[in-house]
Structures are given as C-alpha cells and as structure tokens.
CSV table of C-alpha atoms and ligand atoms in Angstrom, one decimal:
chain,number,residue,atom,x,y,z
A,1,MET,CA,0.2,-84.6,26.3
A,2,ALA,CA,-3.0,-86.6,26.0
A,3,HIS,CA,-1.7,-88.9,28.8
A,4,THR,CA,-1.1,-85.9,31.1
A,5,LEU,CA,-4.6,-84.6,30.5
A,6,SER,CA,-6.4,-87.9,31.2
A,7,SER,CA,-4.4,-88.6,34.4
A,8,ALA,CA,-5.0,-85.1,35.7
A,9,GLY,CA,-8.7,-85.6,34.9
A,10,ARG,CA,-8.7,-88.8,37.0
A,11,ARG,CA,-7.5,-86.7,39.9
A,12,ILE,CA,-10.6,-84.5,40.0
A,13,ALA,CA,-12.1,-84.8,43.5
A,14,GLN,CA,-15.4,-86.7,44.0
A,15,ARG,CA,-17.3,-83.5,45.0
A,16,ALA,CA,-16.4,-81.8,41.7
A,17,ARG,CA,-17.1,-84.7,39.4
A,18,SER,CA,-20.8,-84.3,39.0
A,19,LEU,CA,-20.6,-80.5,38.6
A,20,ASN,CA,-21.7,-79.3,35.2
A,21,SER,CA,-21.5,-75.7,33.9
A,22,SER,CA,-24.8,-74.0,34.4
A,23,ALA,CA,-27.3,-74.5,31.6
A,24,ILE,CA,-27.9,-70.8,31.6
A,25,ARG,CA,-24.2,-69.9,31.0
A,26,GLU,CA,-24.1,-72.4,28.1
A,27,ILE,CA,-27.2,-70.8,26.5
A,28,LEU,CA,-25.9,-67.2,27.0
A,29,LYS,CA,-23.2,-68.0,24.5
A,30,PHE,CA,-25.9,-68.3,21.8
A,31,THR,CA,-27.7,-65.1,22.9
A,32,GLU,CA,-24.7,-63.0,21.9
A,33,ARG,CA,-25.4,-63.9,18.2
A,34,PRO,CA,-26.7,-61.0,16.1
A,35,HIS,CA,-30.5,-60.5,16.0
A,36,MET,CA,-31.2,-63.1,18.7
A,37,ILE,CA,-34.3,-62.3,20.8
A,38,SER,CA,-33.2,-63.5,24.3
A,39,PHE,CA,-35.6,-64.5,27.0
A,40,ALA,CA,-32.8,-66.6,28.5
A,41,GLY,CA,-30.6,-64.5,30.8
A,42,GLY,CA,-31.3,-63.8,34.4
A,43,MET,CA,-29.4,-60.6,33.9
A,44,PRO,CA,-30.8,-57.1,34.4
A,45,LEU,CA,-31.3,-54.7,31.5
A,46,SER,CA,-28.0,-52.7,31.3
A,47,ALA,CA,-30.0,-49.5,30.7
A,48,THR,CA,-31.1,-49.8,34.4
A,49,PHE,CA,-27.7,-49.4,35.8
A,50,GLY,CA,-28.0,-45.7,36.5
A,51,LEU,CA,-24.6,-45.1,34.8
A,52,PRO,CA,-24.2,-41.3,35.7
A,53,ALA,CA,-24.8,-42.1,39.4
A,54,LEU,CA,-22.4,-45.0,39.3
A,55,ARG,CA,-19.8,-43.0,37.4
A,56,GLU,CA,-19.9,-40.1,40.0
A,57,ALA,CA,-19.8,-42.6,42.8
A,58,SER,CA,-16.8,-44.3,41.3
A,59,VAL,CA,-14.9,-41.0,41.2
A,60,ARG,CA,-15.7,-40.3,44.8
A,61,ALA,CA,-14.9,-43.9,45.8
A,62,SER,CA,-11.5,-43.9,44.2
A,63,HIS,CA,-10.0,-40.8,45.7
A,64,GLY,CA,-7.9,-42.4,48.4
A,65,ALA,CA,-5.3,-45.2,48.2
A,66,GLU,CA,-7.3,-47.1,50.8
A,67,SER,CA,-9.9,-48.0,48.2
A,68,PHE,CA,-7.3,-50.1,46.5
A,69,GLN,CA,-5.9,-51.6,49.7
A,70,TYR,CA,-6.8,-54.9,51.4
A,71,SER,CA,-9.7,-54.4,53.8
A,72,THR,CA,-11.6,-56.3,56.5
A,73,THR,CA,-13.3,-59.6,55.8
A,74,GLU,CA,-16.6,-58.5,57.2
A,75,GLY,CA,-16.9,-55.7,54.7
A,76,TYR,CA,-16.8,-51.9,54.5
A,77,ALA,CA,-18.2,-50.7,57.8
A,78,PRO,CA,-20.3,-47.8,56.4
A,79,LEU,CA,-21.9,-50.2,53.9
A,80,ARG,CA,-22.6,-52.8,56.6
A,81,GLU,CA,-24.2,-50.1,58.7
A,82,TRP,CA,-26.3,-48.9,55.7
A,83,ILE,CA,-27.5,-52.5,55.0
A,84,ALA,CA,-28.4,-53.0,58.7
A,85,ARG,CA,-30.4,-49.8,58.7
A,86,GLU,CA,-32.3,-50.8,55.5
A,87,HIS,CA,-33.3,-54.1,57.2
A,88,SER,CA,-34.3,-52.6,60.5
A,89,ASP,CA,-37.6,-51.2,61.6
A,90,SER,CA,-39.3,-50.5,64.9
A,91,GLN,CA,-40.1,-54.2,65.6
A,92,HIS,CA,-36.9,-55.6,64.4
A,93,ARG,CA,-33.3,-54.2,64.7
A,94,VAL,CA,-30.5,-55.7,62.6
A,95,SER,CA,-27.0,-55.2,64.0
A,96,PRO,CA,-24.2,-54.2,61.6
A,97,SER,CA,-22.2,-57.0,63.2
A,98,SER,CA,-24.5,-59.6,61.7
A,99,VAL,CA,-24.0,-58.3,58.1
A,100,LEU,CA,-21.2,-59.9,56.1
A,101,VAL,CA,-20.5,-58.4,52.6
A,102,THR,CA,-20.1,-61.2,50.0
A,103,SER,CA,-18.8,-61.3,46.4
A,104,GLY,CA,-22.3,-61.4,45.0
A,105,SER,CA,-24.9,-63.3,46.9
A,106,GLN,CA,-23.8,-66.3,45.0
A,107,GLN,CA,-20.8,-66.6,47.3
A,108,ALA,CA,-23.1,-67.0,50.2
A,109,PHE,CA,-24.1,-70.4,49.0
A,110,ASP,CA,-20.5,-71.6,49.1
A,111,LEU,CA,-19.9,-70.2,52.5
A,112,ILE,CA,-23.1,-71.7,53.8
A,113,GLY,CA,-22.2,-75.1,52.4
A,114,LYS,CA,-18.8,-74.9,54.2
A,115,VAL,CA,-20.3,-73.9,57.5
A,116,LEU,CA,-23.5,-76.0,57.6
A,117,LEU,CA,-23.3,-79.0,55.3
A,118,ASP,CA,-21.7,-82.3,56.0
A,119,PRO,CA,-21.9,-84.9,53.2
A,120,HIS,CA,-25.4,-86.4,52.9
A,121,ALA,CA,-27.0,-83.6,55.0
A,122,THR,CA,-30.6,-83.0,53.9
A,123,VAL,CA,-31.3,-79.7,52.2
A,124,LEU,CA,-34.9,-78.8,51.5
A,125,VAL,CA,-35.5,-76.8,48.3
A,126,GLU,CA,-38.5,-75.4,46.5
A,127,ARG,CA,-39.7,-77.4,43.5
A,128,PRO,CA,-38.4,-75.9,41.2
A,129,THR,CA,-35.6,-73.7,42.5
A,130,TYR,CA,-32.7,-71.5,41.5
A,131,LEU,CA,-30.2,-73.7,39.7
A,132,GLY,CA,-27.2,-71.6,40.8
A,133,ALA,CA,-28.0,-72.5,44.4
A,134,LEU,CA,-28.2,-76.2,43.5
A,135,GLN,CA,-24.9,-76.0,41.7
A,136,SER,CA,-23.1,-74.3,44.5
A,137,LEU,CA,-24.5,-76.3,47.4
A,138,SER,CA,-24.1,-79.6,45.5
A,139,LEU,CA,-20.3,-79.3,46.0
A,140,TYR,CA,-20.9,-80.1,49.7
A,141,GLU,CA,-22.7,-83.4,48.7
A,142,PRO,CA,-26.0,-82.9,50.4
A,143,GLU,CA,-29.2,-84.9,49.6
A,144,PHE,CA,-31.7,-82.4,48.1
A,145,VAL,CA,-35.4,-83.0,49.0
A,146,SER,CA,-37.9,-80.9,47.1
A,147,VAL,CA,-40.9,-79.2,48.7
A,148,PRO,CA,-43.9,-78.5,46.5
A,149,MET,CA,-44.8,-74.9,45.6
A,150,ASP,CA,-47.7,-73.2,43.9
A,151,GLU,CA,-48.5,-69.6,42.8
A,152,HIS,CA,-48.2,-68.4,46.4
A,153,GLY,CA,-44.7,-69.9,46.9
A,154,LEU,CA,-43.6,-72.8,49.0
A,155,VAL,CA,-46.5,-74.9,50.4
A,156,SER,CA,-45.8,-74.5,54.2
A,157,LYS,CA,-48.2,-77.5,55.0
A,158,ALA,CA,-46.1,-79.7,52.8
A,159,LEU,CA,-42.9,-78.6,54.6
A,160,GLU,CA,-44.5,-79.7,57.9
A,161,SER,CA,-45.2,-83.2,56.6
A,162,ILE,CA,-41.7,-83.6,55.1
A,163,GLY,CA,-40.1,-83.5,58.6
A,164,PRO,CA,-38.2,-80.2,58.8
A,165,GLU,CA,-36.4,-81.3,62.0
A,166,ARG,CA,-34.2,-83.8,60.2
A,167,ALA,CA,-33.0,-81.2,57.6
A,168,ALA,CA,-29.8,-79.1,57.8
A,169,LEU,CA,-31.3,-76.3,55.8
A,170,LEU,CA,-34.3,-75.0,53.9
A,171,TYR,CA,-33.4,-72.9,50.9
A,172,LEU,CA,-36.2,-70.6,49.5
A,173,GLN,CA,-36.8,-67.4,47.7
A,174,PRO,CA,-39.7,-65.3,49.1
A,175,ASN,CA,-40.1,-62.8,46.3
A,176,PHE,CA,-40.6,-63.3,42.6
A,177,GLN,CA,-38.8,-66.6,42.6
A,178,ASN,CA,-36.3,-67.6,40.0
A,179,PRO,CA,-37.6,-69.4,38.0
A,180,THR,CA,-41.4,-69.3,38.7
A,181,GLY,CA,-41.9,-65.6,39.6
A,182,ALA,CA,-44.0,-66.7,42.6
A,183,ARG,CA,-44.2,-64.4,45.7
A,184,LEU,CA,-44.6,-66.2,49.1
A,185,SER,CA,-47.7,-65.1,50.9
A,186,PHE,CA,-47.5,-63.4,54.3
A,187,GLN,CA,-49.4,-66.2,56.0
A,188,ARG,CA,-47.0,-68.8,54.7
A,189,ARG,CA,-44.0,-66.7,55.8
A,190,ARG,CA,-45.5,-66.7,59.3
A,191,SER,CA,-46.0,-70.5,59.2
A,192,ILE,CA,-42.5,-71.2,57.9
A,193,ALA,CA,-41.0,-68.9,60.6
A,194,GLU,CA,-43.0,-70.7,63.2
A,195,ILE,CA,-41.9,-74.1,62.0
A,196,ALA,CA,-38.2,-72.9,62.1
A,197,ARG,CA,-38.6,-71.7,65.7
A,198,ARG,CA,-40.3,-74.9,66.7
A,199,THR,CA,-37.9,-77.4,65.0
A,200,GLY,CA,-34.6,-75.5,64.9
A,201,LEU,CA,-34.6,-75.5,61.1
A,202,ILE,CA,-32.2,-73.0,59.5
A,203,ILE,CA,-33.6,-71.2,56.5
A,204,ILE,CA,-31.7,-69.5,53.7
A,205,GLU,CA,-33.9,-66.7,52.6
A,206,ASP,CA,-32.5,-65.6,49.2
A,207,ASP,CA,-34.1,-62.3,48.3
A,208,PRO,CA,-32.4,-60.5,45.3
A,209,TYR,CA,-35.7,-59.5,43.7
A,210,ALA,CA,-37.6,-58.0,46.7
A,211,ALA,CA,-37.3,-54.4,45.5
A,212,LEU,CA,-38.7,-55.2,42.0
A,213,ALA,CA,-42.3,-55.4,43.2
A,214,PHE,CA,-44.6,-54.0,40.5
A,215,ASP,CA,-47.1,-52.9,43.1
A,216,GLY,CA,-44.4,-51.5,45.4
A,217,ARG,CA,-45.7,-53.7,48.2
A,218,GLN,CA,-43.1,-55.2,50.5
A,219,VAL,CA,-44.1,-58.3,52.4
A,220,PRO,CA,-42.2,-58.7,55.7
A,221,SER,CA,-39.2,-61.1,55.4
A,222,ILE,CA,-39.1,-64.4,57.2
A,223,HIS,CA,-35.8,-63.0,58.6
A,224,SER,CA,-37.8,-60.3,60.4
A,225,MET,CA,-40.0,-63.0,62.0
A,226,ALA,CA,-37.3,-65.5,63.1
A,227,PRO,CA,-33.9,-63.7,62.9
A,228,ASP,CA,-32.2,-66.5,64.9
A,229,HIS,CA,-33.2,-69.1,62.3
A,230,VAL,CA,-32.7,-67.3,59.1
A,231,ILE,CA,-29.7,-66.5,56.9
A,232,TYR,CA,-30.9,-63.7,54.8
A,233,LEU,CA,-29.2,-63.1,51.4
A,234,GLY,CA,-29.3,-59.7,49.7
A,235,SER,CA,-27.7,-58.4,46.5
A,236,PHE,CA,-27.0,-55.2,44.6
A,237,SER,CA,-27.0,-57.1,41.3
A,238,LYS,CA,-30.6,-56.6,40.3
A,239,VAL,CA,-31.0,-53.1,41.6
A,240,LEU,CA,-27.7,-51.5,40.8
A,241,ALA,CA,-25.2,-53.6,38.7
A,242,PRO,CA,-24.2,-57.2,38.8
A,243,GLY,CA,-20.6,-56.7,37.6
A,244,LEU,CA,-19.8,-55.0,40.9
A,245,ARG,CA,-20.2,-58.4,42.6
A,246,VAL,CA,-21.5,-57.0,45.8
A,247,GLY,CA,-24.0,-59.0,47.9
A,248,TYR,CA,-24.5,-59.6,51.6
A,249,MET,CA,-25.6,-62.1,54.2
A,250,ILE,CA,-27.4,-61.3,57.5
A,251,VAL,CA,-26.6,-64.2,59.8
A,252,PRO,CA,-27.8,-65.3,63.2
A,253,ARG,CA,-25.5,-64.0,66.0
A,254,VAL,CA,-24.2,-67.5,66.9
A,255,LEU,CA,-22.9,-68.0,63.3
A,256,GLU,CA,-21.3,-64.6,62.8
A,257,GLN,CA,-17.7,-65.6,63.7
A,258,LYS,CA,-17.8,-68.9,61.8
A,259,PHE,CA,-18.9,-67.1,58.6
A,260,VAL,CA,-16.2,-64.5,58.9
A,261,GLN,CA,-13.6,-67.3,59.3
A,262,VAL,CA,-14.8,-69.2,56.2
A,263,LYS,CA,-15.0,-66.0,54.1
A,264,GLN,CA,-11.5,-65.1,55.2
A,265,ALA,CA,-10.3,-68.6,54.1
A,266,ALA,CA,-12.2,-68.2,50.8
A,267,ASP,CA,-11.1,-64.8,49.5
A,268,LEU,CA,-9.9,-62.6,52.4
A,269,HIS,CA,-12.6,-60.0,51.6
A,270,SER,CA,-14.7,-58.8,48.7
A,271,SER,CA,-13.4,-56.0,46.4
A,272,THR,CA,-12.7,-52.9,48.5
A,273,LEU,CA,-13.3,-50.6,45.5
A,274,SER,CA,-16.7,-52.2,44.5
A,275,GLN,CA,-18.0,-52.0,48.1
A,276,ARG,CA,-17.1,-48.3,48.2
A,277,ILE,CA,-18.7,-47.6,44.9
A,278,VAL,CA,-21.9,-49.2,46.1
A,279,TYR,CA,-21.8,-47.3,49.3
A,280,GLU,CA,-21.1,-44.0,47.5
A,281,THR,CA,-24.0,-44.7,45.2
A,282,VAL,CA,-26.6,-45.6,47.8
A,283,ARG,CA,-25.6,-43.5,50.8
A,284,GLU,CA,-27.9,-40.5,50.0
A,285,GLY,CA,-31.0,-42.5,49.2
A,286,PHE,CA,-30.4,-43.0,45.4
A,287,LEU,CA,-32.0,-46.5,45.4
A,288,ALA,CA,-35.4,-45.5,46.7
A,289,SER,CA,-36.4,-43.8,43.5
A,290,HIS,CA,-34.1,-45.9,41.3
A,291,VAL,CA,-35.8,-49.2,42.1
A,292,LEU,CA,-39.2,-47.6,41.3
A,293,ARG,CA,-38.0,-46.8,37.8
A,294,ILE,CA,-36.6,-50.3,37.3
A,295,ALA,CA,-39.8,-51.9,38.6
A,296,SER,CA,-42.0,-49.8,36.3
A,297,LEU,CA,-39.9,-50.6,33.3
A,298,TYR,CA,-39.9,-54.3,34.0
A,299,ARG,CA,-43.7,-54.1,34.7
A,300,GLU,CA,-44.2,-52.7,31.1
A,301,GLN,CA,-42.0,-55.4,29.7
A,302,CYS,CA,-43.8,-58.1,31.7
A,303,GLU,CA,-47.2,-56.8,30.5
A,304,ALA,CA,-45.9,-56.9,26.9
A,305,MET,CA,-44.9,-60.5,27.5
A,306,LEU,CA,-48.2,-61.5,29.1
A,307,SER,CA,-50.3,-59.9,26.3
A,308,ALA,CA,-48.1,-61.5,23.7
A,309,LEU,CA,-48.6,-64.9,25.4
A,310,ASP,CA,-52.3,-64.4,25.4
A,311,ARG,CA,-52.3,-63.4,21.8
A,312,HIS,CA,-50.1,-66.1,20.4
A,313,MET,CA,-49.9,-69.2,22.6
A,314,PRO,CA,-52.0,-72.3,21.6
A,315,PRO,CA,-54.4,-73.9,24.1
A,316,GLY,CA,-52.7,-76.2,26.6
A,317,VAL,CA,-49.9,-73.8,27.4
A,318,ARG,CA,-50.1,-72.3,30.9
A,319,TRP,CA,-48.1,-69.5,32.7
A,320,ASN,CA,-48.0,-67.5,35.9
A,321,VAL,CA,-48.8,-63.8,36.2
A,322,PRO,CA,-45.8,-62.4,38.1
A,323,GLU,CA,-46.1,-59.5,40.5
A,324,GLY,CA,-42.5,-58.5,40.2
A,325,GLY,CA,-39.0,-59.7,39.3
A,326,MET,CA,-38.0,-60.8,35.9
A,327,PHE,CA,-39.5,-64.2,35.1
A,328,VAL,CA,-42.5,-66.0,33.6
A,329,TRP,CA,-42.6,-69.8,34.0
A,330,LEU,CA,-44.4,-71.5,31.2
A,331,ALA,CA,-45.9,-75.0,31.3
A,332,LEU,CA,-46.0,-76.6,27.8
A,333,PRO,CA,-48.3,-79.5,27.0
A,334,GLU,CA,-46.8,-82.6,28.6
A,335,GLY,CA,-44.8,-84.5,26.0
A,336,ILE,CA,-43.1,-81.4,24.5
A,337,ASP,CA,-39.5,-81.6,25.4
A,338,SER,CA,-38.2,-78.1,26.2
A,339,GLU,CA,-34.6,-79.0,25.3
A,340,ALA,CA,-35.6,-80.1,21.8
A,341,LEU,CA,-37.8,-76.9,21.5
A,342,LEU,CA,-34.8,-74.8,22.4
A,343,LYS,CA,-32.7,-76.1,19.5
A,344,ASP,CA,-35.5,-75.2,17.1
A,345,ALA,CA,-36.0,-71.8,18.8
A,346,LEU,CA,-32.4,-70.9,18.5
A,347,ALA,CA,-32.6,-71.6,14.8
A,348,VAL,CA,-35.4,-68.9,14.5
A,349,LYS,CA,-33.3,-66.6,16.8
A,350,VAL,CA,-35.2,-67.0,20.1
A,351,ALA,CA,-33.6,-68.1,23.3
A,352,PHE,CA,-35.0,-69.2,26.6
A,353,VAL,CA,-33.9,-71.5,29.4
A,354,PRO,CA,-35.4,-75.1,29.5
A,355,GLY,CA,-36.9,-75.9,32.9
A,356,ALA,CA,-35.3,-79.2,33.8
A,357,PRO,CA,-32.1,-77.9,35.5
A,358,PHE,CA,-34.3,-76.0,38.0
A,359,PHE,CA,-35.5,-79.3,39.6
A,360,ALA,CA,-33.3,-80.8,42.3
A,361,ARG,CA,-34.5,-84.2,41.3
A,362,ASP,CA,-37.1,-85.9,39.0
A,363,SER,CA,-36.8,-83.1,36.5
A,364,LEU,CA,-39.8,-82.2,34.4
A,365,HIS,CA,-39.0,-81.5,30.8
A,366,HIS,CA,-42.1,-79.5,29.7
A,367,TYR,CA,-41.4,-76.2,31.5
A,368,ILE,CA,-39.5,-73.2,30.2
A,369,ARG,CA,-38.3,-70.0,31.9
A,370,LEU,CA,-38.8,-66.7,30.1
A,371,SER,CA,-37.1,-63.5,31.2
A,372,PHE,CA,-38.9,-60.3,30.3
A,373,ALA,CA,-36.0,-58.1,31.6
A,374,THR,CA,-33.8,-57.6,28.6
A,375,ALA,CA,-35.9,-57.6,25.5
A,376,ALA,CA,-37.8,-54.4,24.2
A,377,PRO,CA,-41.6,-54.8,24.0
A,378,GLU,CA,-41.8,-55.1,20.2
A,379,GLN,CA,-39.1,-57.7,20.3
A,380,ILE,CA,-41.0,-59.5,23.0
A,381,ASP,CA,-44.1,-59.8,20.8
A,382,LEU,CA,-42.0,-61.1,17.9
A,383,GLY,CA,-40.1,-63.6,20.0
A,384,ILE,CA,-43.2,-64.9,21.6
A,385,GLU,CA,-45.0,-65.2,18.2
A,386,ARG,CA,-42.1,-67.3,16.9
A,387,LEU,CA,-42.0,-69.5,20.0
A,388,ALA,CA,-45.8,-70.0,19.9
A,389,ALA,CA,-45.6,-71.1,16.2
A,390,LEU,CA,-43.0,-73.7,17.2
A,391,ILE,CA,-45.0,-74.9,20.2
A,392,ASN,CA,-48.1,-75.1,17.9
A,393,ALA,CA,-46.2,-77.3,15.5
A,394,TYR,CA,-44.9,-79.6,18.3
A,395,SER,CA,-48.5,-79.8,19.7
A,396,ARG,CA,-49.8,-80.9,16.3
A,397,VAL,CA,-47.3,-83.7,16.1
A,398,LEU,CA,-48.1,-84.8,19.6
A,399,THR,CA,-51.9,-84.7,19.3
A,400,PRO,CA,-52.3,-88.2,17.6
A,401,TYR,CA,-50.2,-89.8,20.3
A,402,LEU,CA,-52.1,-88.1,23.1
A,403,ALA,CA,-55.3,-89.2,21.5
A,404,THR,CA,-54.2,-92.8,21.3
A,405,ASP,CA,-53.1,-92.7,24.9
A,406,LEU,CA,-56.6,-91.6,25.9
A,407,HIS,CA,-58.1,-94.6,24.1
A,408,ARG,CA,-56.0,-97.1,25.9
B,1,PMP,N1,-30.1,-65.9,43.9
B,1,PMP,C1,-30.9,-65.8,42.9
B,1,PMP,C2,-32.3,-66.3,43.0
B,1,PMP,C3,-30.5,-65.3,41.6
B,1,PMP,O1,-31.4,-65.3,40.6
B,1,PMP,C4,-29.2,-64.9,41.5
B,1,PMP,C5,-28.6,-64.4,40.2
B,1,PMP,N2,-29.2,-64.7,39.0
B,1,PMP,C6,-28.3,-65.0,42.6
B,1,PMP,C7,-28.8,-65.4,43.8
B,1,PMP,C8,-26.9,-64.5,42.6
B,1,PMP,O2,-26.8,-63.2,42.3
B,1,PMP,P1,-25.5,-62.3,42.6
B,1,PMP,O3,-24.4,-63.2,43.0
B,1,PMP,O4,-25.3,-61.5,41.4
B,1,PMP,O5,-25.9,-61.5,43.8
C-alpha cells in the first residue's frame, strides 16, 4: 500500500508539485471551533444573503425541467444580457456575446491561464495580491513580477518602468483590494488603460468588491476605458451568495471564441440551476437596494474595527482606512513574525490571515489581513483587544534587539 502511494506521488506532474493548499483554507478549519473570533475568512456574512429573495427565486427558477438540463457553455442568455446591460452606459456598450458565465470568478483565472500563458510568461501582479489568483495562475508556470502599490492602488508610474510590453498579463483589483483594501484612483486607471493601449498589454481587472463602496461612489472601470485590452471579472459571491458559484468574464471580442472553447473543455458549462436562480433574483432590480444594505452593514463593522484598532493597538502598528470591501491590512513592527503571532492568537481564540502568501515573491512576514465582514461589532472590539495584547507582548520582547540594532 505504502509502495503504491509513493509511486503515485512521484507521478504528480511538474506544474502541480509546488501547489499548496491555500493558507486561508487551512486557517478556516480553526475558525469553526467554538467561540473563535474570526477575522480570517474572505467570506461574506451569511446574514447578507437575502434568503427570502433567494428562496423565492429558487422556486421560480426550478419550475421547468430545463433548469436541470445541460445548457450552453457561454451561460444562460438572459443572465448574460443582464450583465451586459449592467456594464453598459452611454459611452461604453458591452455586448452579451462578450460575457461568459463562469463557476465563480475563480474559474476565470484557470481559463485565462489556459488561453494566455505559456510556461515562463511574465505575469505582473500587485504587491501584495490575491493569493487565490497566484495559486490558480501558478499552475501555468509563469514568472510573477510584482508591481508596487500604495493606498491609491497600483503605482502606474512603476508599471511603466517595469516594461509592460514584455508581459503576457497584468493582474489587478481596482476596488477594495484583497488583501490591502486599496481603491485604485481614477487618474491611475486612466494611465493604466493608456499603457495597455500603447503597449498591447492585457489586463485582468478582477472586481468582486466594486458594489461594496461605503460612499456608494463608483469609479469607472479600466475595462470601460480600454475594452479591447481588459478581461473584466465579476462575481455574485460578495453581493448575493458565494455558494451559488456564479461569476463572469467580459472578454475582448478577439478572445471570445477561445474562452468558450476552453470553458467547454473544462466543465461544459456552469450550473444551469444556479445561473437561473441568480437571474431570477436580480432581474427586477433586487441588487440595487440590496448592495446598499450590505455596504452599510460592512461600513459599521469596519468603523468598529478601526476604532478598536485606534483604542488598543500599540505604537508602531499601522493600517489602512478602507473605503469599502471587507479588509484591513495591518503592518506590524518589523521583526514580528505574523505566522508565529497566529499560533498564539488561535490559542486566545482569534483568527486572522498572515500576510506572507499574498506576496508573489520576497514575502514580507510582518503583515496581517483582517476581515471585518463576519464578526459582530462587540466581538470585533474583543478580538482586536486580544490581538493588540499579543502584539504588545511581542513588541516588548523585540525592543531590546531593535535598540541594539540601532547602536550598531
Ligand atoms: N477575486 C478576489 C479578489 C477574491 O477575493 C475572490 C474570493 N475571495 C475571488 C476572486 C473569487 O471569488 P468567486 O470565485 O467566489 O467569485
């Protein structure tokens, strides 16, 4: 038996060897323990799912046998039309033919890897970036090159100096980035669109958090500025329910057929029933008011987290002030190892995600990602207080070493 296992293990293909299971999935196992205060998951609060609307839509969607039948690879036509309308305005019309429904937006990374990445192709990513994208794209064996970012998102000037013309792709998130919470400024979106048009760079604009803006302000997408150069990814996971696994890509016309072919090869099509449930839920305009409710709830939870951080964190800890989404990105004093901190935090029933896996290379170990989406405000305060006490203890141990360093 042992012999069979080890010889099968040796047959794992090169591309799968370095794949690890996502750090977040591993941590989520702990968060199910009783009384855990979890800032770890990237999942939405289940109370935001709008269950009555989903239930009614499910009944309507499951009337006919066709909801349980195979369906087209491109996706359910009325849903594709709805998505195309949502992304169209007077300046910029999206055709339903450029919309491909995917099994969560996560599937899009895999399809993009298949269509656009040869081994060793250069993929530009934000520093830090969404680890699920790194995990999925890494199966196509690219070389990741990180582009710096600040509180206004990816630094477009730095992109220029990295040499975008030699890259196969640039992957970025324009709104309330996972993990830093940053929103890319309008000016930078314009510069990045201009660079793409000038150099032929293809951009993956991954945008699952756009609707969760606390100020309700929508900054135009890069897709609307350079539709022939952008693959736009959208998702119903954060505004409706992630278990439905319905996301979508809007792709440049020249790539439409190729994406349909690889999607067909991958899974024939996404769940017929899920797509119809989504369509039945959104068709009469349910989302417009629903996302406002979610955003205002998350805003309250975010404010609770920011004020708890202000109250409890020792000097030397820095964080961003998000304008939407789900995440706060915390910089600890350098020298504190966030993985060691996590072990101690789990012991006092607080969970978060250490920052290292969000870096494509040269990981920094003194960052952590905190989600404010799933914990209630009073829990948030208690959890941050416990975390701050630990960081304080770590800082005290560190101080003599830091002081000696300064003397050298
Ligand atoms: N992109 C980002 C930035 C995400 O945070 C997530 C989920 N955490 C996804 C894509 C994938 O989401 P889904 O497959 O549920 O649409």
